[in-house]
Coordinates of C-alpha atoms in Angstrom, one line a residue:
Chain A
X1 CA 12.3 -75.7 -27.6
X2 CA 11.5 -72.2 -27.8
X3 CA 9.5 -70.6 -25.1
X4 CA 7.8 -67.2 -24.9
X5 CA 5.7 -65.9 -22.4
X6 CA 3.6 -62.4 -23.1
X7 CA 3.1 -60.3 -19.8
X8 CA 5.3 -60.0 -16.6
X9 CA 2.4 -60.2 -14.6
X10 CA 1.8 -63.3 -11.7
X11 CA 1.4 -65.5 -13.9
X12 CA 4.0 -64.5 -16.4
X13 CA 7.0 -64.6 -13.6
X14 CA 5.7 -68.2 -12.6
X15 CA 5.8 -69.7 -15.9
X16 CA 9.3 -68.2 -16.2
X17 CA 10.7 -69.1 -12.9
X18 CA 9.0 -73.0 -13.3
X19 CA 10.0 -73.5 -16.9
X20 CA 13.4 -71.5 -17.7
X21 CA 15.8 -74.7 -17.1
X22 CA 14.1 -76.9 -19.5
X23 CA 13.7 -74.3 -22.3
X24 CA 14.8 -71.3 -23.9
X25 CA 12.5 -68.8 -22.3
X26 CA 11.9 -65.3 -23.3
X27 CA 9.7 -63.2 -21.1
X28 CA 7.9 -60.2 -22.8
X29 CA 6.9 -57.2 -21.1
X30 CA 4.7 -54.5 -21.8
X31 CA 6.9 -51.9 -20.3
X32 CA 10.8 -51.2 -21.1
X33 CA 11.3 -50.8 -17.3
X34 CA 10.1 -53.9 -16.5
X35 CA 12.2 -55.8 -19.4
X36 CA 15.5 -53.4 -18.4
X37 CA 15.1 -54.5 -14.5
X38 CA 14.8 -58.5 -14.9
X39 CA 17.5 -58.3 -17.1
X40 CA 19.6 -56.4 -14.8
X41 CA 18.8 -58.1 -10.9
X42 CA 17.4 -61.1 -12.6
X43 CA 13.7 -62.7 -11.5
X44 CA 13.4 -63.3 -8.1
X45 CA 11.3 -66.4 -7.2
X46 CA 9.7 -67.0 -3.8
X47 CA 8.3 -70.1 -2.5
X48 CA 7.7 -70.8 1.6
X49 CA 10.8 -69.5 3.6
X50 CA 12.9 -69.7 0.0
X51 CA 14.0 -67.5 -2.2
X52 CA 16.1 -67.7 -5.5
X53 CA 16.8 -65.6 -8.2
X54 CA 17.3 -66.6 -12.0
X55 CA 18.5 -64.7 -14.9
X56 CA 15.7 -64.8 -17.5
X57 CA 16.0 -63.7 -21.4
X58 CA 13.4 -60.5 -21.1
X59 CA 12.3 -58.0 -23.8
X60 CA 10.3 -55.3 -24.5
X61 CA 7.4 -56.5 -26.6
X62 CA 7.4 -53.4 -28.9
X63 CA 10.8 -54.2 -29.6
X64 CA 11.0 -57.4 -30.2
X65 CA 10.5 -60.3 -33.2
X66 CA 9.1 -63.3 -32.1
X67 CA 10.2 -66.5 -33.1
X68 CA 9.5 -69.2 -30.5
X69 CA 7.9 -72.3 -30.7
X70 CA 5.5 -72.2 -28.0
X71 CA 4.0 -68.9 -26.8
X72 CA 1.7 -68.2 -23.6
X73 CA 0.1 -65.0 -23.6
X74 CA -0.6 -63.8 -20.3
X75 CA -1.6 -60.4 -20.2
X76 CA -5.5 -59.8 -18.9
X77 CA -8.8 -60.0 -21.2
X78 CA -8.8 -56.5 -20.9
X79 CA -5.5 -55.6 -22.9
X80 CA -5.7 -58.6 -25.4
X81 CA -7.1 -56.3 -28.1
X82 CA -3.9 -54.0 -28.6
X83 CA -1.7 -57.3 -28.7
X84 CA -3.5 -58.4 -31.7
X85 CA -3.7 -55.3 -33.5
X86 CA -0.1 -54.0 -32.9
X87 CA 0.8 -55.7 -36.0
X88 CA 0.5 -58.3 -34.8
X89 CA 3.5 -59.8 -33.3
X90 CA 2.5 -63.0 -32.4
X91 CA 1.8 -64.1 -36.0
X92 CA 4.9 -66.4 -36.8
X93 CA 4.3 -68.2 -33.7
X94 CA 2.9 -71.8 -34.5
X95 CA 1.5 -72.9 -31.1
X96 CA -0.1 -70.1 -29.0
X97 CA -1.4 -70.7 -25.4
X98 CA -3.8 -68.3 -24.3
X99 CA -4.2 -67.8 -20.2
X100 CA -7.5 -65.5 -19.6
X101 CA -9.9 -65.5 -16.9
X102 CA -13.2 -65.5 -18.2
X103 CA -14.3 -66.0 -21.6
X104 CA -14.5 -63.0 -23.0
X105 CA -11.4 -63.5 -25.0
X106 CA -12.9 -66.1 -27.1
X107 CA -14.7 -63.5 -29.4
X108 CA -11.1 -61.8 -29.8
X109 CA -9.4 -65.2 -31.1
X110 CA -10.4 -65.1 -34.3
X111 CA -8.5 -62.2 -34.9
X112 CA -5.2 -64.5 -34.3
X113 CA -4.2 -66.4 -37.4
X114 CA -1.9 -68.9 -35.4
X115 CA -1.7 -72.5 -36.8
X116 CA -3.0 -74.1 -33.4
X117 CA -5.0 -71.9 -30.1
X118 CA -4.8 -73.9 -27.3
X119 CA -7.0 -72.5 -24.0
X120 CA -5.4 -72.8 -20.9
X121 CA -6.7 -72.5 -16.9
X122 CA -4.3 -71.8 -14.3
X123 CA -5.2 -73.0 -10.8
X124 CA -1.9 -71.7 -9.1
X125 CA -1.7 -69.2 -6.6
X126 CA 0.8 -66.3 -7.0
X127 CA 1.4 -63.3 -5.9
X128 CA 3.3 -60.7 -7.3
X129 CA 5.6 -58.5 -4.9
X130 CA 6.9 -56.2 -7.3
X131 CA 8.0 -55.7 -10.7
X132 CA 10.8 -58.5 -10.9
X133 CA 9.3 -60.7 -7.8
X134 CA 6.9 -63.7 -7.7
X135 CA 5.5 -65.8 -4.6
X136 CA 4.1 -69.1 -5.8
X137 CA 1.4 -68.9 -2.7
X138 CA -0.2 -72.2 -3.8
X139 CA 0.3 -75.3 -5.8
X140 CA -1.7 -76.2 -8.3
X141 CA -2.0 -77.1 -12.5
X142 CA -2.4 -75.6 -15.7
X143 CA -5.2 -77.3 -18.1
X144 CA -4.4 -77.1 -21.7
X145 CA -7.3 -77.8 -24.1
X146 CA -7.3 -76.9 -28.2
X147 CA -9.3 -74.3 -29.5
X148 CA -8.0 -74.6 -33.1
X149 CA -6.1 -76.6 -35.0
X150 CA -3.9 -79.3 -32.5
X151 CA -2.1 -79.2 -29.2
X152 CA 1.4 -79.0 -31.2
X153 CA 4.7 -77.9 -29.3
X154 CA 2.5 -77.3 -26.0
X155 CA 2.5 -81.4 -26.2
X156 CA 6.1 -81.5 -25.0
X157 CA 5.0 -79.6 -21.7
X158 CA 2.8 -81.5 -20.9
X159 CA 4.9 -84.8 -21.3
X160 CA 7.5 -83.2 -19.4
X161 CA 6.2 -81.1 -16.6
X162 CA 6.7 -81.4 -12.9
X163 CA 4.6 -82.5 -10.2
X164 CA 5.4 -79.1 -8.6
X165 CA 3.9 -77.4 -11.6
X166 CA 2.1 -80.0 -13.7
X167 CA 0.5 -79.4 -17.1
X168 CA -2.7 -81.5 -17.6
X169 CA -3.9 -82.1 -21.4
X170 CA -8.1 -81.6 -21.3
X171 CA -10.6 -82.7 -24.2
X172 CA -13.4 -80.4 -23.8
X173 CA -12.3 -76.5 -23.9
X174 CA -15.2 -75.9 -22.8
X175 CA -15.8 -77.9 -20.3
X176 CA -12.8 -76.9 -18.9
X177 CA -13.6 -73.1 -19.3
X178 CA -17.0 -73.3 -17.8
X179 CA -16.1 -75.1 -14.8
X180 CA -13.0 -72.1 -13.9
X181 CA -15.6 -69.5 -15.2
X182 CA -18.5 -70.9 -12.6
X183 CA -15.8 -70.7 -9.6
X184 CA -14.7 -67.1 -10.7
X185 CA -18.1 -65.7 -11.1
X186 CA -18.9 -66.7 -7.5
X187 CA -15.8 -66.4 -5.4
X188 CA -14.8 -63.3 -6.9
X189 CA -17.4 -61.0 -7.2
X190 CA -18.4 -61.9 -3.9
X191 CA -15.3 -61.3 -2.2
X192 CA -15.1 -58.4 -3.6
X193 CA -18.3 -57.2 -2.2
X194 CA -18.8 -58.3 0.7
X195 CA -15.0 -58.0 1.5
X196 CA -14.0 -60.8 3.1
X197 CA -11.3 -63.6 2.4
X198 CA -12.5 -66.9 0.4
X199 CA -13.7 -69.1 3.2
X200 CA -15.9 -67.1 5.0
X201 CA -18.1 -67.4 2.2
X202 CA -18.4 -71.1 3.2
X203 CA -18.3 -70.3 7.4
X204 CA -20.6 -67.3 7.4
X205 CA -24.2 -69.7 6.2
X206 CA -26.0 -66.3 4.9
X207 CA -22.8 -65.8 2.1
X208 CA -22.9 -69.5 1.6
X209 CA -26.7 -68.9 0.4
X210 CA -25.5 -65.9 -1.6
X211 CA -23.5 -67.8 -3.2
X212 CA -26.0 -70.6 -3.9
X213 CA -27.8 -68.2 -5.2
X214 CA -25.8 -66.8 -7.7
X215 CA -24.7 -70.3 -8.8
X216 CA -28.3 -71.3 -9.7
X217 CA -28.4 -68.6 -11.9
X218 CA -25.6 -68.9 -13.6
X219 CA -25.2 -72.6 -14.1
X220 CA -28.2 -72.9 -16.5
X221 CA -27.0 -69.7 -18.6
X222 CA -23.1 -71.4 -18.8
X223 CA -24.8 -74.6 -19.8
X224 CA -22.6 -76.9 -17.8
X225 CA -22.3 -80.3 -18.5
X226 CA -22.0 -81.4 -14.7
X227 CA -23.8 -78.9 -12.3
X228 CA -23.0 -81.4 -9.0
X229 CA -19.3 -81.2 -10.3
X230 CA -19.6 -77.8 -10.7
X231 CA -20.6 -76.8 -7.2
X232 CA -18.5 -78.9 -5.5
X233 CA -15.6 -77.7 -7.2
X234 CA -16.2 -74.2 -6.3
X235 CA -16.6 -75.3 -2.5
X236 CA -13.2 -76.7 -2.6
X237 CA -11.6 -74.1 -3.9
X238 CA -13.2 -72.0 -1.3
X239 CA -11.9 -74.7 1.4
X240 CA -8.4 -74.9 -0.5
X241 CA -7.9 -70.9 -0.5
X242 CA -9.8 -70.2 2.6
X243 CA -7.2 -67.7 3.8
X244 CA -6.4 -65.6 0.8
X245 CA -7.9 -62.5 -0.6
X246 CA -9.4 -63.2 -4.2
X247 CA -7.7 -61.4 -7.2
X248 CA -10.7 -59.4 -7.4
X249 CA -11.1 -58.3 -3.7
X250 CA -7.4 -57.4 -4.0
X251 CA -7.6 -55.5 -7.4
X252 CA -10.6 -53.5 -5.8
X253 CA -8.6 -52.5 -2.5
X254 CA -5.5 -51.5 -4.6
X255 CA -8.2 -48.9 -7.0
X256 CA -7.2 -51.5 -10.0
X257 CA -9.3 -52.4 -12.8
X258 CA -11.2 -56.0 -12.1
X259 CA -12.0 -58.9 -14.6
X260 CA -15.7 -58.3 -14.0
X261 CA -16.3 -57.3 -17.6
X262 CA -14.8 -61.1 -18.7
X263 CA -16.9 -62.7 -16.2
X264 CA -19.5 -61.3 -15.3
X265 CA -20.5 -59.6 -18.3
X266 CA -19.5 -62.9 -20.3
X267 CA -22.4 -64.3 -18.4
X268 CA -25.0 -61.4 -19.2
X269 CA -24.1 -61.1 -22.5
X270 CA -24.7 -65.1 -22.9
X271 CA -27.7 -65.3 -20.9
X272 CA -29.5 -62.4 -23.2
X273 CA -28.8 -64.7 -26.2
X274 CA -30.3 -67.1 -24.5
X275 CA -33.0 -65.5 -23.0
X276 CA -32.4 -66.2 -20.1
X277 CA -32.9 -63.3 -17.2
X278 CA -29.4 -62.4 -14.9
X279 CA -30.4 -60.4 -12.4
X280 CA -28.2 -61.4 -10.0
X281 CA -25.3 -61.0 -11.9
X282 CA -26.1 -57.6 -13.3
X283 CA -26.3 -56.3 -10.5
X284 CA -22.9 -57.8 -8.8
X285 CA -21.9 -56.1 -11.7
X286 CA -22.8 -52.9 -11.2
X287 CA -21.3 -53.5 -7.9
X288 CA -18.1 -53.9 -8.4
X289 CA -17.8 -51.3 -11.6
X290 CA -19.0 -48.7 -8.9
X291 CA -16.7 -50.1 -6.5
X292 CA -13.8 -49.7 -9.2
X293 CA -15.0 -46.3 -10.0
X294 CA -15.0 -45.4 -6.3
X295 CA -11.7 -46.5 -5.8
X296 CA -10.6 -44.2 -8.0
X297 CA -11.6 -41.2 -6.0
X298 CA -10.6 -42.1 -2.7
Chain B
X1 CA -53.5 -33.5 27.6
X2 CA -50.9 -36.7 28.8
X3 CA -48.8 -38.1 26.3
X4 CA -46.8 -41.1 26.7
X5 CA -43.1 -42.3 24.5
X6 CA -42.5 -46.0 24.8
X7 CA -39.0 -46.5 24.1
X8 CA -35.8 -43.8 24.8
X9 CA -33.9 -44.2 21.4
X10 CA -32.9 -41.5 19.1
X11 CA -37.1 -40.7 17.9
X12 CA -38.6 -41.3 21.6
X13 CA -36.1 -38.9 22.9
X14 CA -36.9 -36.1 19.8
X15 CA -40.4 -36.9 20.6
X16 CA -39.8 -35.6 24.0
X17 CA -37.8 -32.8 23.7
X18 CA -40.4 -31.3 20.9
X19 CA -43.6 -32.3 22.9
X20 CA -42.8 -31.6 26.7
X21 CA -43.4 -28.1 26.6
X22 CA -47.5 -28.5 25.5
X23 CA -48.1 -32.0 26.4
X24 CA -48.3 -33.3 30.2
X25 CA -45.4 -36.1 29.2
X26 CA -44.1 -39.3 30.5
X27 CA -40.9 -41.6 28.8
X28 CA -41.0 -45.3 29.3
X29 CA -37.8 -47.0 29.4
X30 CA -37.0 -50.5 29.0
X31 CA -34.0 -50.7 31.1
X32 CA -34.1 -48.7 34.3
X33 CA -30.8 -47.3 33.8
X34 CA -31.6 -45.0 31.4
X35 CA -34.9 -43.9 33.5
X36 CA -32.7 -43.3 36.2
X37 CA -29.9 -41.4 34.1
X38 CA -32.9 -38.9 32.6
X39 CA -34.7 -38.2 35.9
X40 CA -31.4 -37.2 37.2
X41 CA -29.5 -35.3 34.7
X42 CA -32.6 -34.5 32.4
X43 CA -33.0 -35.0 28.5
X44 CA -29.8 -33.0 26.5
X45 CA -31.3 -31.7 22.9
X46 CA -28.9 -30.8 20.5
X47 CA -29.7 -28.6 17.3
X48 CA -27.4 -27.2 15.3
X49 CA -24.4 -25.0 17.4
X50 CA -27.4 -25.2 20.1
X51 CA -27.6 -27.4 23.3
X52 CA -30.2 -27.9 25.7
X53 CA -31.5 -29.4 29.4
X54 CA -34.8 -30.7 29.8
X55 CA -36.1 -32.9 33.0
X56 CA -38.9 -35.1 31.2
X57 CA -40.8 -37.3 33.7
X58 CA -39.4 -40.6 32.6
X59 CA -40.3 -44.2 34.1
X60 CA -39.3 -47.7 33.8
X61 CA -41.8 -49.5 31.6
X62 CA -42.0 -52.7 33.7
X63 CA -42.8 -50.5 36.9
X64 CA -45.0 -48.0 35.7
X65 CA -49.1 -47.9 35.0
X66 CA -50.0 -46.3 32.0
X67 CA -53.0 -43.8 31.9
X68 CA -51.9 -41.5 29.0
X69 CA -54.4 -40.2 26.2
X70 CA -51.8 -41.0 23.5
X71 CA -48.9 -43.1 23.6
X72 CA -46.4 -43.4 20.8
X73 CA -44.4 -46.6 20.6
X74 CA -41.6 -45.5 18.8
X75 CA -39.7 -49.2 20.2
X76 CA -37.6 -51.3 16.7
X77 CA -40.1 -54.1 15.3
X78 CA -38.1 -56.7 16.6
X79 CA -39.4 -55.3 19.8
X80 CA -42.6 -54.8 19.6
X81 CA -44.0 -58.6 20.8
X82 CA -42.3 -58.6 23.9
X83 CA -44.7 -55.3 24.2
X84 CA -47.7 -57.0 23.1
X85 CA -47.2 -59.5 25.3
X86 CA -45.6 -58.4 28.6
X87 CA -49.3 -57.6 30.3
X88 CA -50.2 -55.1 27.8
X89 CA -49.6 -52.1 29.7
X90 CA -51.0 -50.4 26.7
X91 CA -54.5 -51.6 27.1
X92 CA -56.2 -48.6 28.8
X93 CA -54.9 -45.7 26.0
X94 CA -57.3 -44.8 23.8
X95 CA -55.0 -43.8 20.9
X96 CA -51.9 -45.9 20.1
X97 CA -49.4 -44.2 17.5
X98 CA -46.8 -47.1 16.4
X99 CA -44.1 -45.7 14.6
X100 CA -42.0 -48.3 13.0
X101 CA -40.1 -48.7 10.1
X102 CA -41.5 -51.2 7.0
X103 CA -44.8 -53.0 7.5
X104 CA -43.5 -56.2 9.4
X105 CA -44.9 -54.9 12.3
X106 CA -49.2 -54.7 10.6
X107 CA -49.1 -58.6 11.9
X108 CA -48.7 -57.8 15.3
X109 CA -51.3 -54.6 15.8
X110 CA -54.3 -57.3 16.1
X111 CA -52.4 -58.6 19.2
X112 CA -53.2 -54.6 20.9
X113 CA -56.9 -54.1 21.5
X114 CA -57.3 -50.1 21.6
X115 CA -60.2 -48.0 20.6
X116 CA -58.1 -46.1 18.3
X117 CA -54.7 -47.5 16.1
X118 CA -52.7 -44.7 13.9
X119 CA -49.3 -45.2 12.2
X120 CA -47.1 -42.9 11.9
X121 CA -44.0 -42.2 9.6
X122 CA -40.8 -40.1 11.2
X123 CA -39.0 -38.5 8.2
X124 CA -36.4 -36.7 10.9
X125 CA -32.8 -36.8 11.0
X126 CA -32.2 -37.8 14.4
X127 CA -29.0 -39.1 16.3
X128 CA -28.9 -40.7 19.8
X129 CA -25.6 -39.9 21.5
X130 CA -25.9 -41.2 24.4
X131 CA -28.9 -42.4 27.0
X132 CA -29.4 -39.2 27.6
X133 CA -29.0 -37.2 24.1
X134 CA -30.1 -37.0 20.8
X135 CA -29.1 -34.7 18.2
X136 CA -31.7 -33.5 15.7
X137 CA -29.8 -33.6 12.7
X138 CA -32.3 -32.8 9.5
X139 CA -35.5 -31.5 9.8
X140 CA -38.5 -33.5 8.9
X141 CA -41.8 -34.3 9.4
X142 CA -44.2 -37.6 11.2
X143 CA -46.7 -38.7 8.9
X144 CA -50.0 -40.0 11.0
X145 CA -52.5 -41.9 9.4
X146 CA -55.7 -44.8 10.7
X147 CA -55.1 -48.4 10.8
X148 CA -58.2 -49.0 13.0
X149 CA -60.6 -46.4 14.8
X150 CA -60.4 -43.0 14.1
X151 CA -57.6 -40.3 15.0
X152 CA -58.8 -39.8 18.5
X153 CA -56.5 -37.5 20.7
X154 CA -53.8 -37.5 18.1
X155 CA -55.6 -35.0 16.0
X156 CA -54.4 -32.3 18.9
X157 CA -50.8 -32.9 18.0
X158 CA -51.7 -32.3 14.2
X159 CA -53.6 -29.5 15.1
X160 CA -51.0 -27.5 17.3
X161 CA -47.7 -29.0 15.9
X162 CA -45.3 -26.2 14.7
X163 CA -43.2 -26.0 11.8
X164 CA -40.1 -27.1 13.4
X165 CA -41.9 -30.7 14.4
X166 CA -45.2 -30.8 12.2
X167 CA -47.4 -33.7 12.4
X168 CA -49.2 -34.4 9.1
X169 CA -52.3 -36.5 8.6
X170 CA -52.8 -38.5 5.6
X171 CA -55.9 -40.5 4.2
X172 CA -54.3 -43.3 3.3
X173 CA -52.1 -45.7 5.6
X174 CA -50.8 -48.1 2.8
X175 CA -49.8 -45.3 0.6
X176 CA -47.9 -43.9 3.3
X177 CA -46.0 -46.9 4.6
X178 CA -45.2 -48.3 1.2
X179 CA -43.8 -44.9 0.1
X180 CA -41.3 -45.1 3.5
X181 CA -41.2 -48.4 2.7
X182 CA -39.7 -48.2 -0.6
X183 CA -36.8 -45.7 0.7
X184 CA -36.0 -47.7 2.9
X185 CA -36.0 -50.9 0.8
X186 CA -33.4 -48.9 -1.6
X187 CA -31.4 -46.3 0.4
X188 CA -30.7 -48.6 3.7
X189 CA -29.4 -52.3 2.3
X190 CA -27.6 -50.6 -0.2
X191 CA -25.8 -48.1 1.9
X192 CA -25.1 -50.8 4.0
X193 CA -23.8 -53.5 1.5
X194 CA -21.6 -50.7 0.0
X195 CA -20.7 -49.0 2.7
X196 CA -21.4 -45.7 1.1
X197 CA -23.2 -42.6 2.4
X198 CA -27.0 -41.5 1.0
X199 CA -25.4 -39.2 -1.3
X200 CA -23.0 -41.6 -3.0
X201 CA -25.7 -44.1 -4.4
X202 CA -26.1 -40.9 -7.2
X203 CA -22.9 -39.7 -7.5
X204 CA -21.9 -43.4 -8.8
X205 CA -23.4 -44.0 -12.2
X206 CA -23.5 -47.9 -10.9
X207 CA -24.7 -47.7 -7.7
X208 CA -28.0 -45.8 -9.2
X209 CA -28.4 -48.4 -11.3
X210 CA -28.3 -51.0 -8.7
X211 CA -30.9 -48.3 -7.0
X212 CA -32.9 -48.8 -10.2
X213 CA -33.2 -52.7 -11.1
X214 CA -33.9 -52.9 -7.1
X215 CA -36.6 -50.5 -7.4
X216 CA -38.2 -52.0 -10.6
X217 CA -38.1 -55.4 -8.7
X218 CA -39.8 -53.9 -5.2
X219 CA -42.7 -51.1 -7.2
X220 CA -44.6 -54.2 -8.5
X221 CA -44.7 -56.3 -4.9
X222 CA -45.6 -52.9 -3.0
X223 CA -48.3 -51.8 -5.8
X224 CA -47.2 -48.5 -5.0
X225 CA -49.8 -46.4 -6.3
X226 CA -47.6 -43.2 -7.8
X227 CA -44.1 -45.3 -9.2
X228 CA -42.8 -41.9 -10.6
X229 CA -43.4 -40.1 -7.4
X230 CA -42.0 -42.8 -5.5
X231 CA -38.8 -43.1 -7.4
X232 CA -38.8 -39.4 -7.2
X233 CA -38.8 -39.5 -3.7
X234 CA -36.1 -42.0 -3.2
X235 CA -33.7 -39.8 -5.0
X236 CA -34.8 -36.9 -3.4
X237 CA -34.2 -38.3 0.1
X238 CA -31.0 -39.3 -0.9
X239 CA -30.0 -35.8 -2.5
X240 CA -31.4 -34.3 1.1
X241 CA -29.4 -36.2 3.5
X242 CA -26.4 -36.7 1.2
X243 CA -23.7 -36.5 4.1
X244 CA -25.8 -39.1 6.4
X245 CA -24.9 -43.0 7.3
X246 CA -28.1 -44.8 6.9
X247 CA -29.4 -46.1 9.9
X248 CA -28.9 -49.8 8.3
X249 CA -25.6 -48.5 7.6
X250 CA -24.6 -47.4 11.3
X251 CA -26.3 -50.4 12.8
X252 CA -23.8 -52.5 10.7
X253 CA -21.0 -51.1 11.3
X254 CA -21.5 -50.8 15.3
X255 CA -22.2 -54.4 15.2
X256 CA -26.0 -54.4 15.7
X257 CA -28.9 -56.2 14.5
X258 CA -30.3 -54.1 11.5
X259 CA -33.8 -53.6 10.6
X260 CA -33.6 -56.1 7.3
X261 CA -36.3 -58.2 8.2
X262 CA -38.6 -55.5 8.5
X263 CA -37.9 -54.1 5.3
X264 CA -36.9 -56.7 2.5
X265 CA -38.0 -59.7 5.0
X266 CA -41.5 -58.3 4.5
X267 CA -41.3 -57.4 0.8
X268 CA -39.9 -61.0 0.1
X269 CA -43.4 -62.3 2.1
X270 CA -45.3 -60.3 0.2
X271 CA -43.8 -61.2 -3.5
X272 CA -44.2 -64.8 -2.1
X273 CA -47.9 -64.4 -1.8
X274 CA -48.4 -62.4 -4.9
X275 CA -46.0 -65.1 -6.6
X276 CA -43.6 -62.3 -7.9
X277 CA -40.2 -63.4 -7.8
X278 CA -37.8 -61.2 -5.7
X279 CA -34.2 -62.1 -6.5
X280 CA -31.9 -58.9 -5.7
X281 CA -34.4 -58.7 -2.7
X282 CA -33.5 -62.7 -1.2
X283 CA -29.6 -61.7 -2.4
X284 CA -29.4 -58.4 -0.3
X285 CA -31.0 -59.6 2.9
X286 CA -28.8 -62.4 2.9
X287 CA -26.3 -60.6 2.0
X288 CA -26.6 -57.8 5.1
X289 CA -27.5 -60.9 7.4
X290 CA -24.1 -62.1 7.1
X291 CA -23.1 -58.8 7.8
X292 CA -24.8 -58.9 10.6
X293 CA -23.3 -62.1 12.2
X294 CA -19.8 -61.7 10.9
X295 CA -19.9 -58.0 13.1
X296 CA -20.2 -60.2 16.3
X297 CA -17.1 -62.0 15.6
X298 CA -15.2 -59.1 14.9

């Protein structure tokens, strides 16, 4: 089976490194640089006090046909719209697995004519060193779930993954959205803010209620279908990850652009067509577009 | 005429070295120390490229009598109920100026039985160096108005203050505290939180906006009686003392407790009793009491 995976990101460089012995992998990168230097040194995968390095097929997207079976697109919410209107590349692909944070890709699917969408979560940690380098930090799964059409090829990777980096099938996409959404908009605008790694929002009881907080607002706006669950979840995770930086906090100390927009303003945006009021959120918001902005000067 | 300071922090000492010259003056102390470290080496002002040595009769307050025809108590909130009830060695002045920030402290003026009660608003930029100096950094102004009683012997300070250190009288206490009030409310946990100077919450598009919903959220609870004027004055204090560390700010980040309960701990009472929800309000002083405890650990 054909395997292509859009964006050399974390994300990207993990599916690569886990899957590229039981499939034809192509990575595709955004930049020629990127594409030229993992063909040349090859991808080099970390993982505790090991380190290998494979040779995988990598090509500059602009450059390229596409003619896999199976694609992931990894790239952030943020740069989804020029993959779907730089004609399109993606548009002979029959199964396409899209890997966002958020959901404020969903409005941006329709514009993908692929036979079957599947939604996926990643709940992996990884870390990217540099441009050709990947830590896997933390074990963990993907969640599949169908957004249009059926599960089609993506079915074989779930049949056939690894314990080490397991594919789970899920019925409800949204379900499955909601619950990573919920944990993202409260681990990692706080983080971000306050600036602190995830589990001193659980040991330091006034972020704890911060967090509660936020939750109570946002769990009746994302409609979720088990709010116990829900919670509980997001105080594992915070148990799980107690030591490391959220993606956020890190984008905002490296001056990067965050996913707030996808989260946070997914929330807003769904809670004024529900009428329902976000303070909380719009102003974490603000927050962290400021934060971004500032980072920018200094 | 004798007028007594209670308390040797950055506005007792100003106090001092603007009054000693007309005023018969005596400094109370809470720790001896200090006392001793002013009656020896005297009071050093600093004002601009300026520096200057003053010997201010200066007492600790659990030794000393009081007999003064106006005392301010210029002590934090927190402090003030060990003052109320440590013997009252306030309870032969006639006039009693208490200048503390926010209103937490109206609760606790019942508990002081003298003829005359005025509050009083310092709108000085004022920086303690050490026990012994304070720099007067921005030129401002002390608000005095009547809680209870008349002005009494204050009115000589209104009457002879000079335009370096004017004392102002205004009719109407509420209007005057909720006006500091609100500035405080705005400028202090949100300097704090972002760890930004005064002048920043402008400059970044997002942070005014978080200056905004939290004002629109605080008029309505304080009934300020001018909203326009009172925004206005919030961004003029920030334009004014642009380069400055709020003191909410500094106390943070030298590990301190802050003045949060005072200022959003009373606003949050208040919207309780007028059954106005306060959500940014609950959020922020949560959010700077985790502050606060997370600075003793580090």
């Amino acid at each position: 089976m054909k395997v292509g995976i859009v964006g050399g990101g974390a994300v990207g460089l993990l599916i690569a490194a886990y899957l590229h012995r039981m499939y034809d992998i192509t990575l595709y990168t955004r930049r020629q640089s990127q594409a030229a230097l993992l063909n040349k040194n090859g991808l080099c995968f970390i993982k505790g006090s090991k380190e290998k390095t494979f040779f995988i097929k990598t090509k500059h997207i602009e450059q390229s046909e596409m003619n896999e079976d199976v694609v992931f697109v990894t790239v952030k919410q943020y740069d989804l719209p020029e993959l779907a209107s730089s004609a399109n590349r993606l548009q002979n692909i029959p199964t396409v697995v899209f890997l966002q944070n958020g959901m404020g890709h969903l409005p941006l699917l329709s514009r993908f004519n692929n036979r079957n969408i599947v939604l996926g979560v990643v709940e992996h940690g990884a870390l990217k060193h540099d441009d050709r380098t990947v830590e896997h930090t933390g074990e963990g799964k993907i969640s599949l779930a169908v957004w249009k059409g059926e599960i089609g090829e993506a079915q074989r990777l779930i049949e056939q993954s690894s314990s080490h980096f397991p594919f789970l099938f899920k019925k409800d996409w949204y379900e499955m959205l909601a619950m990573k959404l919920a944990i993202n908009a409260v681990v990692n605008p706080l983080t971000a803010l306050l600036r602190v790694k995830n589990g001193q929002l659980l040991e330091v009881n006034e972020y704890r209620m911060m967090m509660q907080l936020l939750f109570s607002e946002l769990k009746d706006v994302l409609s979720l279908p088990n709010e116990q669950k829900a919670w509980e979840n997001i105080v594992l995770v915070c148990e799980k990850t107690a030591n490391n930086r959220s993606s956020m906090l890190k984008d905002i100390e490296q001056g990067r652009q965050t996913e707030i927009d996808a989260i946070l303003g997914y929330i807003i945006q769904r809670g004024k067509s529900m009428n329902i009021q976000t303070p909380l959120c719009e102003f974490l918001l603000h927050a962290i577009k400021g934060m971004e902005r500032r980072g920018k000067f200094e």
